[in-house]
Short mmCIF file of C-alpha atoms in Angstrom, two decimals:
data_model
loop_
_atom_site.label_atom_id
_atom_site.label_comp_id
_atom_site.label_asym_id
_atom_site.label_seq_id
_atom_site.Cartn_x
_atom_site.Cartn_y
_atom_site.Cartn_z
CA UNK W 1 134.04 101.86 99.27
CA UNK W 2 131.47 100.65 101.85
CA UNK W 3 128.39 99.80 100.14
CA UNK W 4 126.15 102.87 100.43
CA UNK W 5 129.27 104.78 98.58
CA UNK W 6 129.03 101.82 95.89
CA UNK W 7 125.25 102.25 95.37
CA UNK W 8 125.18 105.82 95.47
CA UNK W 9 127.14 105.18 92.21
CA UNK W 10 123.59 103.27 90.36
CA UNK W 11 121.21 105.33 92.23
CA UNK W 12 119.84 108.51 94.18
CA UNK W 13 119.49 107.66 97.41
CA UNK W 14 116.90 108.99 99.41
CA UNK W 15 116.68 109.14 103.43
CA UNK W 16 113.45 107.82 104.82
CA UNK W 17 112.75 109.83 108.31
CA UNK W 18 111.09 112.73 109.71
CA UNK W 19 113.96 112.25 112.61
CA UNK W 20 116.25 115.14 110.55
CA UNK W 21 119.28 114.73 113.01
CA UNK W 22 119.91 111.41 111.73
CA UNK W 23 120.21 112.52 107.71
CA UNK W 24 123.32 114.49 107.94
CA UNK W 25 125.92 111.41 108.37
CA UNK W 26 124.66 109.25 105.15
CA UNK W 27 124.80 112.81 102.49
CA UNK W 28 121.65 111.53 100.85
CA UNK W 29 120.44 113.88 97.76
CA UNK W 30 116.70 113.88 98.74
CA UNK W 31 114.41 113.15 101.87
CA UNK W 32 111.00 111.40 102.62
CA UNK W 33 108.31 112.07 105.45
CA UNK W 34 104.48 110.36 106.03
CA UNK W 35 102.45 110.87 109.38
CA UNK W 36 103.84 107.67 110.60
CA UNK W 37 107.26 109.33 110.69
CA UNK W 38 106.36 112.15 111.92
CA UNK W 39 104.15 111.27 114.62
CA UNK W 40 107.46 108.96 115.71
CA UNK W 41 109.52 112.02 115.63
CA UNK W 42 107.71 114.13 117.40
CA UNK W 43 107.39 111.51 120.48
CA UNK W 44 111.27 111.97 120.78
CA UNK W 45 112.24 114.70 123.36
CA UNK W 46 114.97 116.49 120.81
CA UNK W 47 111.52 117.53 118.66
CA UNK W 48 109.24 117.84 121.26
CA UNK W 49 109.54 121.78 120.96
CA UNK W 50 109.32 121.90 117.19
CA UNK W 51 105.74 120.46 118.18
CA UNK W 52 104.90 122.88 120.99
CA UNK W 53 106.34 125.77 119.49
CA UNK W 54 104.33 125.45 116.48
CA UNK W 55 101.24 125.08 118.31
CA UNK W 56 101.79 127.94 120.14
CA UNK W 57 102.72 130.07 117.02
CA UNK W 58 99.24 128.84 115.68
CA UNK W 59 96.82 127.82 118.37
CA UNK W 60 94.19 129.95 116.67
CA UNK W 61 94.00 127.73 113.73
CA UNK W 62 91.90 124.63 113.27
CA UNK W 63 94.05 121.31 114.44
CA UNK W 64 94.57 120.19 110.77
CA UNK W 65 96.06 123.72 109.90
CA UNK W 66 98.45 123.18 112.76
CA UNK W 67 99.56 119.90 111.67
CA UNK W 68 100.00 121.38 108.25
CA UNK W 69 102.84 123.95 109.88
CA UNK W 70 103.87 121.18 111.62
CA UNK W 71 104.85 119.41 108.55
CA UNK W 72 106.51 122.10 106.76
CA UNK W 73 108.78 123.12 109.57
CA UNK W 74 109.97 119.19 109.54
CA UNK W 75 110.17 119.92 105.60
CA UNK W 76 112.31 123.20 106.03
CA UNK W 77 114.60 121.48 108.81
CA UNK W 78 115.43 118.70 106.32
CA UNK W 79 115.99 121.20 103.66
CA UNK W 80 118.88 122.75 105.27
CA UNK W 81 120.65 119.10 105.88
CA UNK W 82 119.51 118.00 101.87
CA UNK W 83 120.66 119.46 98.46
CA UNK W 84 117.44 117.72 96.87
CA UNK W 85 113.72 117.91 97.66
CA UNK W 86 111.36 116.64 100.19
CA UNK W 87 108.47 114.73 100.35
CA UNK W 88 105.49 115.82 102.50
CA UNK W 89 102.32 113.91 102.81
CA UNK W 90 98.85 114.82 102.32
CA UNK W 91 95.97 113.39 105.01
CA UNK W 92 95.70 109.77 104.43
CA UNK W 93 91.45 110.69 105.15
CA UNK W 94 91.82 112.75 101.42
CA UNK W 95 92.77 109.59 99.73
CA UNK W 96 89.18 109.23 97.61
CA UNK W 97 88.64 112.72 97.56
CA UNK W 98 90.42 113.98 94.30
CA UNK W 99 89.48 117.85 95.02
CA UNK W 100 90.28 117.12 98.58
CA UNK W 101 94.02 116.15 97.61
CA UNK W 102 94.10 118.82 94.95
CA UNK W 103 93.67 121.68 97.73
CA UNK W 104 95.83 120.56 100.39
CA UNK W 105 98.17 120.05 97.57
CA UNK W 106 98.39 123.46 96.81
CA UNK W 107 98.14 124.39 100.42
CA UNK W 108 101.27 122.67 101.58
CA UNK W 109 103.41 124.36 98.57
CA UNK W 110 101.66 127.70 99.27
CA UNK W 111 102.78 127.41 103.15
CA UNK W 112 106.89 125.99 101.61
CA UNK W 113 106.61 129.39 99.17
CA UNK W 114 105.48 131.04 101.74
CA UNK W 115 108.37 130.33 104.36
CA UNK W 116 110.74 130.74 101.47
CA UNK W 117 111.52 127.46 99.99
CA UNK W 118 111.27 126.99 95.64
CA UNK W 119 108.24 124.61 94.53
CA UNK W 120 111.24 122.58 92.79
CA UNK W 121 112.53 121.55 95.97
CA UNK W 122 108.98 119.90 97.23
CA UNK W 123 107.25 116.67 96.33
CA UNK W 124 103.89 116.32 97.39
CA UNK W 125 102.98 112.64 98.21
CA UNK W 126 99.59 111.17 97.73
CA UNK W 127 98.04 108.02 98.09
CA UNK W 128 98.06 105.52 94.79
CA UNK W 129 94.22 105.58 94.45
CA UNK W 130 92.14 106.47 91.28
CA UNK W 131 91.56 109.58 92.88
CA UNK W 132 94.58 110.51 94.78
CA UNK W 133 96.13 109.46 91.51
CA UNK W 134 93.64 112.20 88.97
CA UNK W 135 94.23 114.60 91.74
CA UNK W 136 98.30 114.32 91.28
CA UNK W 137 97.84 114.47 87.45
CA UNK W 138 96.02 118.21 88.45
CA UNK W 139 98.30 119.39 90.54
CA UNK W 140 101.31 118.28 88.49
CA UNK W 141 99.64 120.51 84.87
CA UNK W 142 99.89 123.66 87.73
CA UNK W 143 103.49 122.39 88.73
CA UNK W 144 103.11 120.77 91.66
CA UNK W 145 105.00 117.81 91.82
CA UNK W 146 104.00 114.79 93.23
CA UNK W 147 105.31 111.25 94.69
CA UNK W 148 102.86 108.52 94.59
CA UNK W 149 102.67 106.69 97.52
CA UNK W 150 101.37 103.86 99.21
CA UNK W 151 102.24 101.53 95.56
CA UNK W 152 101.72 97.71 95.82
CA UNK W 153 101.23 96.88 91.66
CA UNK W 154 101.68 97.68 88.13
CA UNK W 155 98.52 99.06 87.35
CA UNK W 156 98.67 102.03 90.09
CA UNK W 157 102.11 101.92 88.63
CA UNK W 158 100.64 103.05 84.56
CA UNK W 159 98.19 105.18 85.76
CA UNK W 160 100.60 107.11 87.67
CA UNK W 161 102.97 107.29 84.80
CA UNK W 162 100.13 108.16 82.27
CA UNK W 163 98.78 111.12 84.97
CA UNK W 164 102.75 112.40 84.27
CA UNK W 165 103.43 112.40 87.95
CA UNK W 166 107.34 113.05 89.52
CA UNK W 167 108.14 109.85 91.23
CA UNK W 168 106.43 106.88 92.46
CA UNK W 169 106.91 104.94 95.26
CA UNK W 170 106.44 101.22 95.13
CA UNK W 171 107.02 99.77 98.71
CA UNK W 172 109.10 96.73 98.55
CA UNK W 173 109.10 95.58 102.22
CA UNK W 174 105.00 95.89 102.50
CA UNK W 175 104.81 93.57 99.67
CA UNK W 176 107.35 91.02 101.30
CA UNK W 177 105.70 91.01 104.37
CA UNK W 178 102.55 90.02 102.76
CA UNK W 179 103.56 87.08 100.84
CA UNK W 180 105.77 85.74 103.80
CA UNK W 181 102.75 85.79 105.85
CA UNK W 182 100.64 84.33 103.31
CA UNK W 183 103.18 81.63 102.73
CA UNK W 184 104.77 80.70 105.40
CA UNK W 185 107.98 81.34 103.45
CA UNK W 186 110.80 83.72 103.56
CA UNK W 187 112.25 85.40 100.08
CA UNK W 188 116.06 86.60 99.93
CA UNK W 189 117.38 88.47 96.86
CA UNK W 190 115.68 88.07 93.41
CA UNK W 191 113.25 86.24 94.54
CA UNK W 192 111.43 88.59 96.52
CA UNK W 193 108.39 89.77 95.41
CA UNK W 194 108.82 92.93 96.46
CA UNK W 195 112.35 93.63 94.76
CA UNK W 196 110.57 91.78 91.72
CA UNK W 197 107.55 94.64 91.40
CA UNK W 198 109.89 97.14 91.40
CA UNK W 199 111.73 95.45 88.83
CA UNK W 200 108.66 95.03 86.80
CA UNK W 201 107.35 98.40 87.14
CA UNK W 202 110.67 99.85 86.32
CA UNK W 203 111.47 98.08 83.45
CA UNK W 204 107.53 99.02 82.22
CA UNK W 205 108.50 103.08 82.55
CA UNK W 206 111.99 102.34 80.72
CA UNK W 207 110.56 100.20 77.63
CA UNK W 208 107.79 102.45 77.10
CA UNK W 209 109.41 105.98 77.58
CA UNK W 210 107.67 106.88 80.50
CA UNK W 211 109.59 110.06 82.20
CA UNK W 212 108.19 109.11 85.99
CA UNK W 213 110.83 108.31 88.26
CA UNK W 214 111.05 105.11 89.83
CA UNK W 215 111.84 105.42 94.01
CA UNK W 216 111.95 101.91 95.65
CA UNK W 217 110.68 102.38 99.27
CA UNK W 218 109.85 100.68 102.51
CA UNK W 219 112.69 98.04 102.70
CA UNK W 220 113.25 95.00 105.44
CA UNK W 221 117.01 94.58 104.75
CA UNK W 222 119.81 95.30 102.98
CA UNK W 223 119.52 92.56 100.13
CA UNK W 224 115.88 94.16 98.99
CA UNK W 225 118.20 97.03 98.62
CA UNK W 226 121.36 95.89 96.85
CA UNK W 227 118.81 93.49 94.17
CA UNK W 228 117.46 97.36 93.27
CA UNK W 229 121.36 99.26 92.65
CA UNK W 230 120.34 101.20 89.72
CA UNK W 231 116.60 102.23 90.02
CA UNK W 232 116.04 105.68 89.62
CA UNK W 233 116.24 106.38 93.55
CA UNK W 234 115.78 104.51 97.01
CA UNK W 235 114.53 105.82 99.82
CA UNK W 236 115.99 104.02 103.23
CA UNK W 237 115.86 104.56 106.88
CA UNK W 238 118.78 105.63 108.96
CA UNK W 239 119.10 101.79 110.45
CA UNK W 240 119.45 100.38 107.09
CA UNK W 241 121.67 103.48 105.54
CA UNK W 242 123.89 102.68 108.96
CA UNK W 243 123.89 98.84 107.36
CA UNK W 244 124.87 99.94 104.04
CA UNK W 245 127.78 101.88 105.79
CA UNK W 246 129.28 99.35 108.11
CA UNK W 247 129.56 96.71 104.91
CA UNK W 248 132.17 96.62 102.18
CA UNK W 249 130.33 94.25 100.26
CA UNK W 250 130.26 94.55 96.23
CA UNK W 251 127.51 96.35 94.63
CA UNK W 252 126.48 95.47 91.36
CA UNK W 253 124.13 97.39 88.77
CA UNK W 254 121.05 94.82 88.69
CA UNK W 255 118.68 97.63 86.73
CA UNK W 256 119.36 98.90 83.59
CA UNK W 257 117.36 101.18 81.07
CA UNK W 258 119.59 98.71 78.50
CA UNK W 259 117.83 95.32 79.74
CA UNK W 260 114.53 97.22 80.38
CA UNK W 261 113.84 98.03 77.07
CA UNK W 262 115.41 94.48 75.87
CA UNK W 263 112.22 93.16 78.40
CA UNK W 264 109.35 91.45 76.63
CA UNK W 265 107.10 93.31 79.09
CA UNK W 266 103.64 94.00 77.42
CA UNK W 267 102.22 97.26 76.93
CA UNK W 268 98.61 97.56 78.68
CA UNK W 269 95.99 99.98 78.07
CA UNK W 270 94.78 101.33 81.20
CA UNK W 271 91.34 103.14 81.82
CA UNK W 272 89.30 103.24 84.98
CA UNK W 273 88.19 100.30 85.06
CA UNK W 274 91.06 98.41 83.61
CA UNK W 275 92.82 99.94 86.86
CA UNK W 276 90.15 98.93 89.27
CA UNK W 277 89.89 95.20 87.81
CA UNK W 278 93.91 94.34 87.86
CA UNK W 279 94.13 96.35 91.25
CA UNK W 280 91.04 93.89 92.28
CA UNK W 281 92.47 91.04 91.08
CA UNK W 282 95.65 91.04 93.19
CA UNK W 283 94.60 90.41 96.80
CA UNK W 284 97.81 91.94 98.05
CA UNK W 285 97.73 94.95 96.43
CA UNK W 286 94.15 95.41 97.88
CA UNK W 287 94.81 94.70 101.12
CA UNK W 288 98.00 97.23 101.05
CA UNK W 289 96.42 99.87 99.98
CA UNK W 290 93.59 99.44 102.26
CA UNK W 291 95.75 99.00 105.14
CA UNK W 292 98.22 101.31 104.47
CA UNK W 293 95.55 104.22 103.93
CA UNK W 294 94.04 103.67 107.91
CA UNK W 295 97.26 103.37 109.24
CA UNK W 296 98.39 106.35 107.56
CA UNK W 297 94.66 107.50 108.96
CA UNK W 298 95.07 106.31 112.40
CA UNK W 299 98.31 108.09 113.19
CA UNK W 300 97.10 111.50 111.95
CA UNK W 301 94.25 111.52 114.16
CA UNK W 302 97.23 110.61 117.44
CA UNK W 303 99.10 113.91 115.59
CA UNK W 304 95.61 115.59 116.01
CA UNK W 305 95.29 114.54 119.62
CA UNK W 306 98.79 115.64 120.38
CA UNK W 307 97.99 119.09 118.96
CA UNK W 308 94.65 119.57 120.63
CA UNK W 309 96.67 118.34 123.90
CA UNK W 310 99.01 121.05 123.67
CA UNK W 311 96.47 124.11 123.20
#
């Protein structure tokens, strides 16, 4: 077996595009979007129409409504290719505004019920903030579910886990980028920090009964990937699925709910401020978060350009 066929053994894996073409040759279960990917796929000329189609279909609506459509047609294309779910992404501008998140939430599902598609088969992803995070613990009571996003640290981690959200999303290769540029130094295997928060976080849910899934996300390389066979799910882009493919390297187990809850991993009680002074306290997470919320920003307002462009 190549190694994507040995990991699929330990763990879901998840494809990381909005470029839907691409899924069908690596048979992942579920699939992940954000405005980055989208915006990328819609600069491609194969889904170039999807765009201009659905503007035309809507141009009466407000720009944001558009985009909306915009994202669940991408969401019912990768539905037909996927047995699993989906992950769409709620406006990166809604990330401190809890009631914000909470109706755009139910918006998206409303528009996936509305084309025909089961709740079950949707995750709604929101930024890892104190409020993104109380808005995902609202919209998961009314059966929404939700994938927390945009992860850098434990603490986002418990909160999400306590809210009783789906799925998290703790991005690996973010993380490694920031401490390679902050010291000079490159990590490979276990020693990446990246691969170790994961590690960390998962063996936190596992000791302590948590039910939240545990998605590894935003990878580099391959190795990030192979030092996390057996977490819950990883999600991957086509380039590094196409990686996995061409090797026949072995693939190991390297998480376990066994050695998780052998861990001597402390138990922390997390309020509001708790959250905001450990999130504080790491620089990297900070930054992340910060940086990942106006990028995330800054390529919906290009989608909103692209739309008004088209009218």
């Amino acid at each position: 077996m190549n190694q994507l066929e040995q990991l699929k053994q330990f763990t879901t894996i998840v494809a990381d595009t909005g470029d839907f073409q691409s899924i069908k040759a690596f048979a992942p279960r579920d699939a992940t979007t954000n405005p980055s990917l989208i915006l990328k796929a819609v600069q491609k000329p194969e889904y170039a129409p999807l765009l201009s189609q659905t503007v035309k279909e809507h141009a009466n609506l407000a720009t944001g409504d558009i985009i909306d459509r915009l994202l669940i047609t991408f969401g019912q294309e990768i539905l037909k290719i996927i047995p699993g779910r989906v992950s769409t992404e709620t406006d990166a501008r809604l990330s401190f505004d809890t009631q914000g998140t909470i109706d755009k939430g139910h918006a998206l599902i409303k528009l996936y019920e509305a084309a025909g598609i089961d709740r079950e088969r949707v995750l709604i992803k929101i930024a890892s903030t104190w409020e993104g995070i109380r808005a995902a613990e609202v919209l998961q009571k009314a059966g929404v579910h939700c994938n927390l996003t945009l992860l850098f640290s434990l603490p986002q981690a418990i909160a999400c886990a306590e809210a009783k959200v789906q799925l998290i999303s703790p991005f690996v290769g973010r993380i490694y980028d920031w401490y390679k540029k902050s010291t000079g130094q490159d990590y490979t295997g276990a020693d990446d920090p990246g691969v170790q928060s994961v590690k960390q976080i998962y063996s936190y849910f596992r000791k302590f009964g948590y039910a939240t899934e545990v998605m590894g996300a935003s990878f580099r390389n391959t190795s990030q990937i192979i030092e996390l066979a057996g977490c819950d799910l990883l999600t991957i882009s086509p380039d590094l699925l196409q990686k996995l493919a061409e090797s026949d390297a072995p693939v190991t187990r390297k998480l376990s709910l066994e050695d998780a809850q052998q861990s001597d991993i402390k138990k922390i009680n997390l309020d509001e401020t708790t959250f905001r002074t450990m999130l504080n306290d790491d620089a990297m997470a900070t930054e992340k978060l910060a940086e990942g919320i106006r990028q995330f920003s800054a390529d919906a307002v290009k989608l909103e350009k692209m739309v008004d462009a088209l009218r």
